[in-house]
Coordinates of C-alpha atoms and ligand atoms in Angstrom, one line a residue:
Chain A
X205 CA -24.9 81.7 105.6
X206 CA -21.9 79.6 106.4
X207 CA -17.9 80.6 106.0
X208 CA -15.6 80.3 103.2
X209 CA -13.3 77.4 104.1
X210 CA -10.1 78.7 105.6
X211 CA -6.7 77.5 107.1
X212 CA -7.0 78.3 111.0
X213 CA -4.0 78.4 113.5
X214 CA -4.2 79.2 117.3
X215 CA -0.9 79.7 118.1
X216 CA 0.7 79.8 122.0
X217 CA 3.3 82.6 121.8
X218 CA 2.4 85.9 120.7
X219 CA 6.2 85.3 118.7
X220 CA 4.6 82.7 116.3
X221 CA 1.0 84.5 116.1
X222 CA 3.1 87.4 114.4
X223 CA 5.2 85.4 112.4
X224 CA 1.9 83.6 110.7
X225 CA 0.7 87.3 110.4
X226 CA 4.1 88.5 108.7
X227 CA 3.8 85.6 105.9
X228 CA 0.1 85.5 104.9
X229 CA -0.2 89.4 105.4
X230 CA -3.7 90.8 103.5
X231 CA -5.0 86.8 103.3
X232 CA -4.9 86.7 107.2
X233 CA -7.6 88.0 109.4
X234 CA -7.0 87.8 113.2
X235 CA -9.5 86.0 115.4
X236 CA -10.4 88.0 119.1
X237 CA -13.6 87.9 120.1
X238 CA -15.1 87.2 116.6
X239 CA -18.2 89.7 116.9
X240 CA -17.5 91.2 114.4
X241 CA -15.3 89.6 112.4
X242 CA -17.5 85.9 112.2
X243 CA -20.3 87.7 111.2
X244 CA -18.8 89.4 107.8
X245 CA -17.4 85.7 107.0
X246 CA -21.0 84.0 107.7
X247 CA -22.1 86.7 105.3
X248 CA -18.8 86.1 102.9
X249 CA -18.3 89.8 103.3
X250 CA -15.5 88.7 104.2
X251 CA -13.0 85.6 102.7
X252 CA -9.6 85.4 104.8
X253 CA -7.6 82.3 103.5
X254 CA -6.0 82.2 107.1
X255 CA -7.3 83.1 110.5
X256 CA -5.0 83.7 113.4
X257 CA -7.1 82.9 116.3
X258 CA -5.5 84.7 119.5
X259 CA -7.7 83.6 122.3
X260 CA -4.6 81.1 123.4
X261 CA -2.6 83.9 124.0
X262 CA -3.1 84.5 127.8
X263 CA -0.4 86.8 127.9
X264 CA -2.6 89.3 126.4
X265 CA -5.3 89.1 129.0
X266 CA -4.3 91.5 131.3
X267 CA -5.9 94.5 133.0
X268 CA -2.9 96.6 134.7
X269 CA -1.9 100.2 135.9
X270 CA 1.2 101.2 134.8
X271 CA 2.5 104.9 135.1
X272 CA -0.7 106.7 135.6
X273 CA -2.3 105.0 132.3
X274 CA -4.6 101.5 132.4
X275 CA -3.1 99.2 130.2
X276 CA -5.8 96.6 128.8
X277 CA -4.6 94.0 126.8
X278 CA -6.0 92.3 123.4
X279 CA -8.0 89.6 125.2
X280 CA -9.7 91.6 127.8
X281 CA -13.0 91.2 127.2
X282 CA -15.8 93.7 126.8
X283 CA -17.5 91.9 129.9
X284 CA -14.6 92.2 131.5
X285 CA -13.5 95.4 132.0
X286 CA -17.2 96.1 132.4
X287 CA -16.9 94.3 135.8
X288 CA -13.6 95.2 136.6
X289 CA -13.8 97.2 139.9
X290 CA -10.9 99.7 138.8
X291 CA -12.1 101.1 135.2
X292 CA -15.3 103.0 136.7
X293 CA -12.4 104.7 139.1
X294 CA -9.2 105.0 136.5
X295 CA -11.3 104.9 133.2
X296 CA -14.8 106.8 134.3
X297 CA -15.6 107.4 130.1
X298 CA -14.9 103.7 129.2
X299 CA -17.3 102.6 131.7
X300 CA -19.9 104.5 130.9
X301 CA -19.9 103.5 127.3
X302 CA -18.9 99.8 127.5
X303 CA -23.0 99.4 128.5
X304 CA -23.9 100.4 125.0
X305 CA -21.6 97.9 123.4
X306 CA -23.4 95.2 121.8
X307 CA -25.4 92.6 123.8
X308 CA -24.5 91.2 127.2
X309 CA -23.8 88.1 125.3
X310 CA -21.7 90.0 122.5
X311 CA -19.5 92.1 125.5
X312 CA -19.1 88.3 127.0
X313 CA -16.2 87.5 124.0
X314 CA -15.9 90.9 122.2
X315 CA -13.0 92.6 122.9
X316 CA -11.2 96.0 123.6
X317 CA -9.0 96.1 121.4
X318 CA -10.7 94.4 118.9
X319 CA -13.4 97.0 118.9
X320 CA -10.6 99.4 117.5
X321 CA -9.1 97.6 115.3
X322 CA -12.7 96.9 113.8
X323 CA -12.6 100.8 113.5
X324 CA -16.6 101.1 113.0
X325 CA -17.7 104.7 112.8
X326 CA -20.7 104.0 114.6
X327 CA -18.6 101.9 118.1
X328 CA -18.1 103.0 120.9
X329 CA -14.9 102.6 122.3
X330 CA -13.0 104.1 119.5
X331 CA -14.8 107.3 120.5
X332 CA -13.8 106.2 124.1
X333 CA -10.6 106.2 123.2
X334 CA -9.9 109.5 121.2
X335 CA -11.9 111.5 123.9
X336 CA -9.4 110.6 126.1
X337 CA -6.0 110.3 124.3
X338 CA -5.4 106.7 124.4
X339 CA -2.3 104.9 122.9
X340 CA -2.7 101.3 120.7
X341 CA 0.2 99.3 120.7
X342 CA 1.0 97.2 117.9
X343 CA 3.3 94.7 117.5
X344 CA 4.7 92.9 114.5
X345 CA 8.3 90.7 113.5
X346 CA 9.5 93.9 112.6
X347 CA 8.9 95.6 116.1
X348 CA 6.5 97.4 118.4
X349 CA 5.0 100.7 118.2
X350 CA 2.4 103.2 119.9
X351 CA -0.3 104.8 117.8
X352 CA -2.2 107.6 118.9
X353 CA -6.0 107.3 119.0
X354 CA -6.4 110.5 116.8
X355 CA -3.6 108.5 114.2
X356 CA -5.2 105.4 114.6
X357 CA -8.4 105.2 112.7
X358 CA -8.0 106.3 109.4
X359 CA -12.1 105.6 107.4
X360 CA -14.4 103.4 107.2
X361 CA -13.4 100.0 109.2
X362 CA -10.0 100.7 108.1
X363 CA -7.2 101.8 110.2
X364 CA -3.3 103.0 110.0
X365 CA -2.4 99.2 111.2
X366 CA -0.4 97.4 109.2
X367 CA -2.0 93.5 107.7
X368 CA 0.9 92.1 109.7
X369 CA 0.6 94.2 113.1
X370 CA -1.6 92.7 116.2
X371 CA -3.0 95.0 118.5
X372 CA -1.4 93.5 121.4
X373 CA -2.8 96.6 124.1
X374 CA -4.5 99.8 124.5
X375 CA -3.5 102.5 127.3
X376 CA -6.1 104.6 128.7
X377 CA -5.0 107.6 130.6
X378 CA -6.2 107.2 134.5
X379 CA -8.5 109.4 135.5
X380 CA -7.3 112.5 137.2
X381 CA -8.4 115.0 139.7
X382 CA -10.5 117.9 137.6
X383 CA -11.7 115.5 135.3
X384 CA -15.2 115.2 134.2
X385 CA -17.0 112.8 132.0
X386 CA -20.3 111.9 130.1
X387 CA -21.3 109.9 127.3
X388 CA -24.7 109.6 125.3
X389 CA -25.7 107.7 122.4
X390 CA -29.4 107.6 120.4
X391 CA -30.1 104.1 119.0
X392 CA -33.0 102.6 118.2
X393 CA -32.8 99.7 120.5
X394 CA -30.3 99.5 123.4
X395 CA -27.2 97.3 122.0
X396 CA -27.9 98.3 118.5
X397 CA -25.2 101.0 116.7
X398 CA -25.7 104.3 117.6
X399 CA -27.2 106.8 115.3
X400 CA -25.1 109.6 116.6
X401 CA -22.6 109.2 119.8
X402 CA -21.1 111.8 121.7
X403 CA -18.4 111.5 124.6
X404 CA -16.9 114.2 126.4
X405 CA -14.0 114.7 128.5
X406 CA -13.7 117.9 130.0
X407 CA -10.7 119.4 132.8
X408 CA -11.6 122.2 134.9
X409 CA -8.0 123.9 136.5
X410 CA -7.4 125.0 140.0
X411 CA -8.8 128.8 138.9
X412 CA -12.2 127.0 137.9
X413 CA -11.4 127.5 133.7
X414 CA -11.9 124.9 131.3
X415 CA -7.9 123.5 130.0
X416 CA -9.0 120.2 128.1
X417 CA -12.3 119.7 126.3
X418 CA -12.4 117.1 123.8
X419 CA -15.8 116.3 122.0
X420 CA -15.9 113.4 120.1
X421 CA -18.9 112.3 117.8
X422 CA -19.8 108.9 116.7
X423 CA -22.2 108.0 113.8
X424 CA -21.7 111.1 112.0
X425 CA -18.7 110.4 109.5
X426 CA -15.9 108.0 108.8
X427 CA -14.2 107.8 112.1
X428 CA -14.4 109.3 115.4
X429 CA -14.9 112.9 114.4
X430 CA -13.1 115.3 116.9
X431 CA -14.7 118.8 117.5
X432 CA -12.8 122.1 117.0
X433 CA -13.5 123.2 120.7
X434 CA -10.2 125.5 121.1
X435 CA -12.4 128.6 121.2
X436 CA -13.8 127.8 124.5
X437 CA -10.6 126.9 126.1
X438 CA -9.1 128.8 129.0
X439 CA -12.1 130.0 130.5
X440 CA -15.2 128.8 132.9
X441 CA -17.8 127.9 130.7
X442 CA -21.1 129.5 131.1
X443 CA -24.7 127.6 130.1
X444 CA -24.7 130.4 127.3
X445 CA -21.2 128.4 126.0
X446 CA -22.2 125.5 126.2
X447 CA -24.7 126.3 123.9
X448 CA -22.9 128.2 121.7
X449 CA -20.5 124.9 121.7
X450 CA -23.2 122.4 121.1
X451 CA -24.6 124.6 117.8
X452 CA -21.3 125.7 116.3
X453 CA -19.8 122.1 116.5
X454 CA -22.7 120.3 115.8
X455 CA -23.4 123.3 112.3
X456 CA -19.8 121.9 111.5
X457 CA -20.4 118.0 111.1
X458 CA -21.1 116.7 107.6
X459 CA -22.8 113.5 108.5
X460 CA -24.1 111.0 106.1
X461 CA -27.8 110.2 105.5
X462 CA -29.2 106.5 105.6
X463 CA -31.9 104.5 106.1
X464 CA -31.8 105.2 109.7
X465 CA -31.4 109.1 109.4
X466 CA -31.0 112.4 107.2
X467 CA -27.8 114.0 107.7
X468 CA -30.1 117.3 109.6
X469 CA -31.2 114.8 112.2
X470 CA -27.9 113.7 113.0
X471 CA -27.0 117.3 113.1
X472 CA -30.1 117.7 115.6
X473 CA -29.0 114.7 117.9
X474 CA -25.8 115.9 117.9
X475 CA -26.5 119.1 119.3
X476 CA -28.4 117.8 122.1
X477 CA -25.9 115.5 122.9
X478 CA -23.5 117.7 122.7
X479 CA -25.4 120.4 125.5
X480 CA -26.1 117.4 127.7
X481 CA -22.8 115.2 128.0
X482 CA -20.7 118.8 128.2
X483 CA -23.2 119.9 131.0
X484 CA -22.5 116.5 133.0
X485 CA -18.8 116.7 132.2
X486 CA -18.6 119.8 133.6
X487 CA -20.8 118.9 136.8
X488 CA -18.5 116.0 137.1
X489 CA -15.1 117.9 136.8
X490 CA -16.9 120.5 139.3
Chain B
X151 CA -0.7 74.6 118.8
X152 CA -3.8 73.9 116.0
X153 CA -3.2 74.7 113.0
X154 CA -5.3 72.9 110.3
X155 CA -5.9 73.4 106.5
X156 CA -9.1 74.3 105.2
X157 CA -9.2 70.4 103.5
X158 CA -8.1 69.0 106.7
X159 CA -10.6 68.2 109.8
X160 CA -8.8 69.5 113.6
X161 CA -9.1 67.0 116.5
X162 CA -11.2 68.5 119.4
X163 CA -12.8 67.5 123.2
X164 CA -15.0 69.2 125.0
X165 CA -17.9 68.5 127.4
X166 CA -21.1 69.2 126.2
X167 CA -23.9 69.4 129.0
X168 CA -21.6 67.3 131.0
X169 CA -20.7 64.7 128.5
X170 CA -17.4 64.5 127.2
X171 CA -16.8 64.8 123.3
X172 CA -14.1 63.7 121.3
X173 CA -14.9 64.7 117.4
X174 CA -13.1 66.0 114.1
X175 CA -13.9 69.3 112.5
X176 CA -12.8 71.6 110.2
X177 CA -12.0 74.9 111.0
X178 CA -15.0 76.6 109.2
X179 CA -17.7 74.5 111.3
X180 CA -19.7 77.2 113.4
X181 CA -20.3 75.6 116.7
X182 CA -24.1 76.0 116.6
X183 CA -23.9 73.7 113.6
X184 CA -21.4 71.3 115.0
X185 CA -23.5 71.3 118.5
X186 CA -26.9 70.5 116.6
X187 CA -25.4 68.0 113.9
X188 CA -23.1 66.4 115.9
X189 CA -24.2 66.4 119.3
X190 CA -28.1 66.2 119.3
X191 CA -28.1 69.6 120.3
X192 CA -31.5 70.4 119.0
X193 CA -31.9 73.1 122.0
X194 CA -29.4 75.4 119.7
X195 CA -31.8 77.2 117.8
X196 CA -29.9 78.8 114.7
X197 CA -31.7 81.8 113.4
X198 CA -29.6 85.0 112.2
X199 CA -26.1 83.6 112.2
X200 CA -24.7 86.7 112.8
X201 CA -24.8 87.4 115.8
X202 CA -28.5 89.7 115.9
X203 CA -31.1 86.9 116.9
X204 CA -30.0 85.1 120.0
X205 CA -31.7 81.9 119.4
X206 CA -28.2 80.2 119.1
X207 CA -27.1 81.5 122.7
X208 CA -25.4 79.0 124.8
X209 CA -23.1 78.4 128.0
X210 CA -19.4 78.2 126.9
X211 CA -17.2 78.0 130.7
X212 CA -20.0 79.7 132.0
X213 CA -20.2 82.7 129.8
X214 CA -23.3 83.6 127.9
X215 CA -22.1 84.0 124.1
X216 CA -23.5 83.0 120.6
X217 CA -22.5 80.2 119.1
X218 CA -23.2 81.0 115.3
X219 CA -19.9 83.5 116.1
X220 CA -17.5 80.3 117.4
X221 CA -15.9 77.9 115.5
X222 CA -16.6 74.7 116.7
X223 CA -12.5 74.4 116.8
X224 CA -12.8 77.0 119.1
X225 CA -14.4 75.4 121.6
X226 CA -11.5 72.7 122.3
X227 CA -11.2 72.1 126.5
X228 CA -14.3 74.0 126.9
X229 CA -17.3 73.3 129.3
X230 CA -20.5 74.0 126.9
X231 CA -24.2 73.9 128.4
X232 CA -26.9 74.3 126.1
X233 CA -31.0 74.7 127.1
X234 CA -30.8 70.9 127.8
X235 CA -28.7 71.4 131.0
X236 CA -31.2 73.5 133.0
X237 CA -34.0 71.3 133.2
X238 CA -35.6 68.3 131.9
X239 CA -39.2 67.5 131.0
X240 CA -40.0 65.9 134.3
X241 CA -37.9 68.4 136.5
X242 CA -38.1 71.7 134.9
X243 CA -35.8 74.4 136.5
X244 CA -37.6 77.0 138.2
X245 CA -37.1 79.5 135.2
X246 CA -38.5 77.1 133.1
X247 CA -41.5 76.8 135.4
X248 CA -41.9 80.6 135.4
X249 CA -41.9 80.4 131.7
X250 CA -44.8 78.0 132.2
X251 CA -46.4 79.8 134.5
X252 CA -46.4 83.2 132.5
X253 CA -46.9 82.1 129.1
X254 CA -43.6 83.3 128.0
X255 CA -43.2 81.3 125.6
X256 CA -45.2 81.2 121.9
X257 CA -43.5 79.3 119.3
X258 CA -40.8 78.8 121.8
X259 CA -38.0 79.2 119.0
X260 CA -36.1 82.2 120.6
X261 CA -36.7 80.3 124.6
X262 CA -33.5 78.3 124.7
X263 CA -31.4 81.0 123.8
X264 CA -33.4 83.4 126.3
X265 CA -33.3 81.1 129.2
X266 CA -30.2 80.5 129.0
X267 CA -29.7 84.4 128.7
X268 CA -31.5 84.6 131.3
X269 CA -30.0 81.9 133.7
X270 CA -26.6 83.4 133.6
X271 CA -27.9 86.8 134.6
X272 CA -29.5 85.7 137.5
X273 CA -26.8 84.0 138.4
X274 CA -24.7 86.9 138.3
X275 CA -27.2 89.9 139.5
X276 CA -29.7 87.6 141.6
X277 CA -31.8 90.7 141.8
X278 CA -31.8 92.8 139.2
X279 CA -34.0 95.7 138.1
X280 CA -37.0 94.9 135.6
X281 CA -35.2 97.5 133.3
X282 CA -32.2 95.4 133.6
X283 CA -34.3 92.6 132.6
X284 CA -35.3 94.5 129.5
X285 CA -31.7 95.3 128.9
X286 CA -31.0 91.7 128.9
X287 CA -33.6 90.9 126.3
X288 CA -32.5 93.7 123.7
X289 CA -29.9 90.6 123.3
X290 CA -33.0 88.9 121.8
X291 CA -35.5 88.5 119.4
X292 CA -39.3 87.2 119.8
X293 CA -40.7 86.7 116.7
X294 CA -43.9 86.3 118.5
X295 CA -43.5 89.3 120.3
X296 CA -44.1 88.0 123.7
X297 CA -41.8 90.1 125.7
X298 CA -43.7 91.2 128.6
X299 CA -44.7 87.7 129.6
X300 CA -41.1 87.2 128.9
X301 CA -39.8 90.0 131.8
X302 CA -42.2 88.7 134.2
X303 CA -41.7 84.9 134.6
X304 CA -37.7 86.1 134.9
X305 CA -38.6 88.8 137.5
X306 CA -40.9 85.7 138.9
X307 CA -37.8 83.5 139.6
X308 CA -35.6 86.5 140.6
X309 CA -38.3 86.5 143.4
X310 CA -38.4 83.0 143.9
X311 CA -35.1 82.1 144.2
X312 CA -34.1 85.5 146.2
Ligands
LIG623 C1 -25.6 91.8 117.5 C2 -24.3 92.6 117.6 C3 -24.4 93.9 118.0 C4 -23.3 94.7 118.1 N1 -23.4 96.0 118.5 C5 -22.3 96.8 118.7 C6 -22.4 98.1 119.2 O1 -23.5 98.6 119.4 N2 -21.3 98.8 119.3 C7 -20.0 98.3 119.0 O2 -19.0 99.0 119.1 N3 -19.9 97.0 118.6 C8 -21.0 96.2 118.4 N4 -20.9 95.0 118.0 C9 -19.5 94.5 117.6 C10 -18.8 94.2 118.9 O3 -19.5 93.2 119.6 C11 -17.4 93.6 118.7 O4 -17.0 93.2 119.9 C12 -16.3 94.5 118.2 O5 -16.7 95.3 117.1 C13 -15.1 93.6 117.7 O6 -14.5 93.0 118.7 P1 -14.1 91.5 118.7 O7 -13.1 91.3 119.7 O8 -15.3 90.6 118.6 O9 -13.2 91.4 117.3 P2 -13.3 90.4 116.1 O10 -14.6 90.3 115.5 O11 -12.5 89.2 116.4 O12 -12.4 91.2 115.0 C14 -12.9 92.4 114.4 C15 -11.8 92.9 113.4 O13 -10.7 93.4 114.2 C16 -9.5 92.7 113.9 N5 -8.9 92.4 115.2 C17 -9.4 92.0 116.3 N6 -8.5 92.0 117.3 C18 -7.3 92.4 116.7 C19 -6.0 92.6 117.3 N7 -5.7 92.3 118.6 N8 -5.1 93.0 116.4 C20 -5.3 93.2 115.1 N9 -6.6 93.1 114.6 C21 -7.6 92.7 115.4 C22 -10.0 91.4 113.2 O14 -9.1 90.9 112.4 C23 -11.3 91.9 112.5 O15 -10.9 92.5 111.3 C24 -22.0 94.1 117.8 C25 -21.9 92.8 117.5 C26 -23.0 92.0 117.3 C27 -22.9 90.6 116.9
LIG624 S1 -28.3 82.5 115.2 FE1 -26.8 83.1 116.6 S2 -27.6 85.0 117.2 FE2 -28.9 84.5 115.7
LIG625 S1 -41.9 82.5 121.2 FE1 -41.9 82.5 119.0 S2 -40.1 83.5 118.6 FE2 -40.3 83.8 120.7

């Protein structure tokens, strides 16, 4: 299984990267840590006529705190931020699902940001990233914008990008004080895609009551699926909650079924992930 | 800047374990292929190409990664080690004496990617935890299935070396 032929440029500037982008549009493919991406062309899944490799782009390297979020740009490797001393402090839920990324030797050129733009239902960090409100920025000739996680992914590997925008960064939220975090994923060896994914965020107030519970599940639909948790909002959750959270959301989900699982065992994981990543979040915010 | 055609072949160097290389490609060349046909890199094993298999894993600026997911373009300026930098047959390493020692290999067509796996973990976490170890090889398939001998002639030369 070898690649189409295709024109390749690695430009210097992140001014000429985009302008390549804005004139081959759908017919060019960016190049980041190529994990995902090399493997669809060795398969011809996929046929760009021109890749835009960005790894010269050092300007896009860069791990740095800037107004209480953790900005991590396009060629921060997966690797990376894993040994990054500051992310288990500012970015607790990132850290503890960067682990279940891939290989060791996959994390060592995979990227952030390519990981969301790759928008697989079953990844990790997209989940990562709605739990916890992150913001994408794009860029293209025409300008820069911010895209909300929850805006971000739209199905299948698809996203709201558009063919001529580069992620050029994605802001995490820091970690505050109240916060609490766990993630959990079933696969059926460690580094492959998870069956089902859960990460939770939770904030416990000052009074003890829960004010921000996000849910998110992996595996079990197009894109990150949120759950509808406003019900349990403003009050200290009891273990009798969380269970009643873990089987309403997880009766809600409509996930497919595959080779690798009906639709009632995702349902099943779920809920168990969903009682034991809410439990620890809520330890954790304690 | 490169930027080269699909017809057209991009001028690349690199040092390959410790040689220097001067050589034309063209952009669709995977760098397992380039490394094997072009360099005498017969210690790249290619088995998946995408990505799953590990045999292809190799040293680029020190970095574990698989080179069936690099374009041989890619690797302009870089500092690549394959299996045939650890050890030779007169002076093994000491992983590949543990490897010896605990009949971890079979076939031996997923070792050079393991070792060299496993090289730059130790290097990094000198002594890691045999579940680490496993961890480490879930980056890897054993068509032989020799996995246990596998663990322990890397937990051998943790010990060793420590
Ligand atoms: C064996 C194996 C197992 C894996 N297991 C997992 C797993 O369990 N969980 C998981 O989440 N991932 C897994 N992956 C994929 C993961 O390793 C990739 O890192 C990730 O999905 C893509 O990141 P990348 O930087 O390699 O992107 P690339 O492969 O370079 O690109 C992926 C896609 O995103 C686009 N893209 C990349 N960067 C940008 C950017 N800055 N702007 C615009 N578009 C961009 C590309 O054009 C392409 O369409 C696995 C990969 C392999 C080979
Ligand atoms: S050939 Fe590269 S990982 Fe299998
Ligand atoms: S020893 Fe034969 S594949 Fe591992």
């Amino acid at each position: 299984m070898k690649p189409a032929p295709f024109d390749y440029v690695c430009p210097e500037t992140l001014e000429e990267a985009l302008s390549i982008l804005s004139e081959f549009g759908e017919d060019a493919k960016v190049l980041a840590g190529g994990q995902s991406l090399v493997p669809t062309m060795n398969m011809r899944l996929a046929r760009p006529a021109m890749i835009v490799d960005i790894n010269r782009l050092p300007r896009l390297a860069d791990i740095r705190s800037h107004n209480g979020s953790i900005h991590i740009g396009a060629l921060v490797r997966q690797a990376d931020a894993e040994r990054e001393q500051r992310i288990p402090q500012a970015i607790p839920l990132l850290a503890l699902a960067l682990p279940h990324v891939g290989h060791r030797q996959t994390r060592n050129r995979g990227t952030i940001c390519g990981s969301l733009a790759h928008a697989d239902p079953s990844a990790e960090v997209p989940l990562v990233a709605v739990a916890v409100n992150a913001q994408i920025e794009a860029q293209s000739s025409r300008g820069a914008r911010r895209i909300a996680a929850d805006a971000f992914f739209d199905s299948f590997f698809t996203t709201t990008l558009a063919a001529d925008e580069l992620v050029t960064a994605a802001t995490f939220p820091a970690h505050s004080e109240g916060c609490g975090y766990a993630f959990e994923e079933f696969a059926l060896r460690h580094g492959d895609f998870a069956i089902v994914a859960t990460a939770c965020a939770v904030r416990i107030d000052a009074d003890g009551k829960t004010d921000t519970l996000s849910i998110v599940l992996g595996g079990v639909g197009e894109r990150p699926y949120r759950c509808d948790t406003d019900a349990w909002l403003g009050r200290a959750l009891t273990a009798d909650d969380i269970e009643d959270v873990a089987q309403t959301a997880s009766a809600r989900i409509d996930p497919p079924s595959d080779l690798r699982g009906t639709a009632k065992y995702r349902r099943w994981l779920a809920q168990g992930q969903i009682r034991r990543t809410l439990s620890r979040a809520l330890e954790g915010a304690r | 800047m490169i930027r080269t055609s699909k017809s057209e072949h991009a001028s690349i160097n690199l040092r390959v374990d410790g040689k220097p290389v001067k050589a034309d490609v063209p952009p669709r060349l995977l760098l397992c292929d380039f490394l094997r046909s072009q360099c005498g890199a017969k210690g790249v094993h290619v088995g998946c190409e995408h990505g799953v298999c590990g045999a292809c894993t190799i040293l680029v600026d020190g970095r574990a990664v698989r080179s069936c997911l690099m374009f041989a373009v890619q690797a302009e300026g870089a500092e690549v080690k394959t299996v045939a930098s650890l050890g030779s047959h007169d002076n093994l390493s000491p992983l590949q004496e543990a490897f010896r020692a605990h009949h971890a290999l079979q076939c031996g067509f997923c070792t050079p990617g393991i070792l060299i796996s496993a090289q730059a973990f130790l290097t990094e976490r000198p002594s890691a935890t045999r579940r680490e170890v496993e961890e480490l090889l879930a980056g890897h398939l054993c068509r032989c299935t020799g996995y246990t001998s596998i663990v322990d002639a890397i937990m051998a030369t943790e010990e060793t070396t420590a």
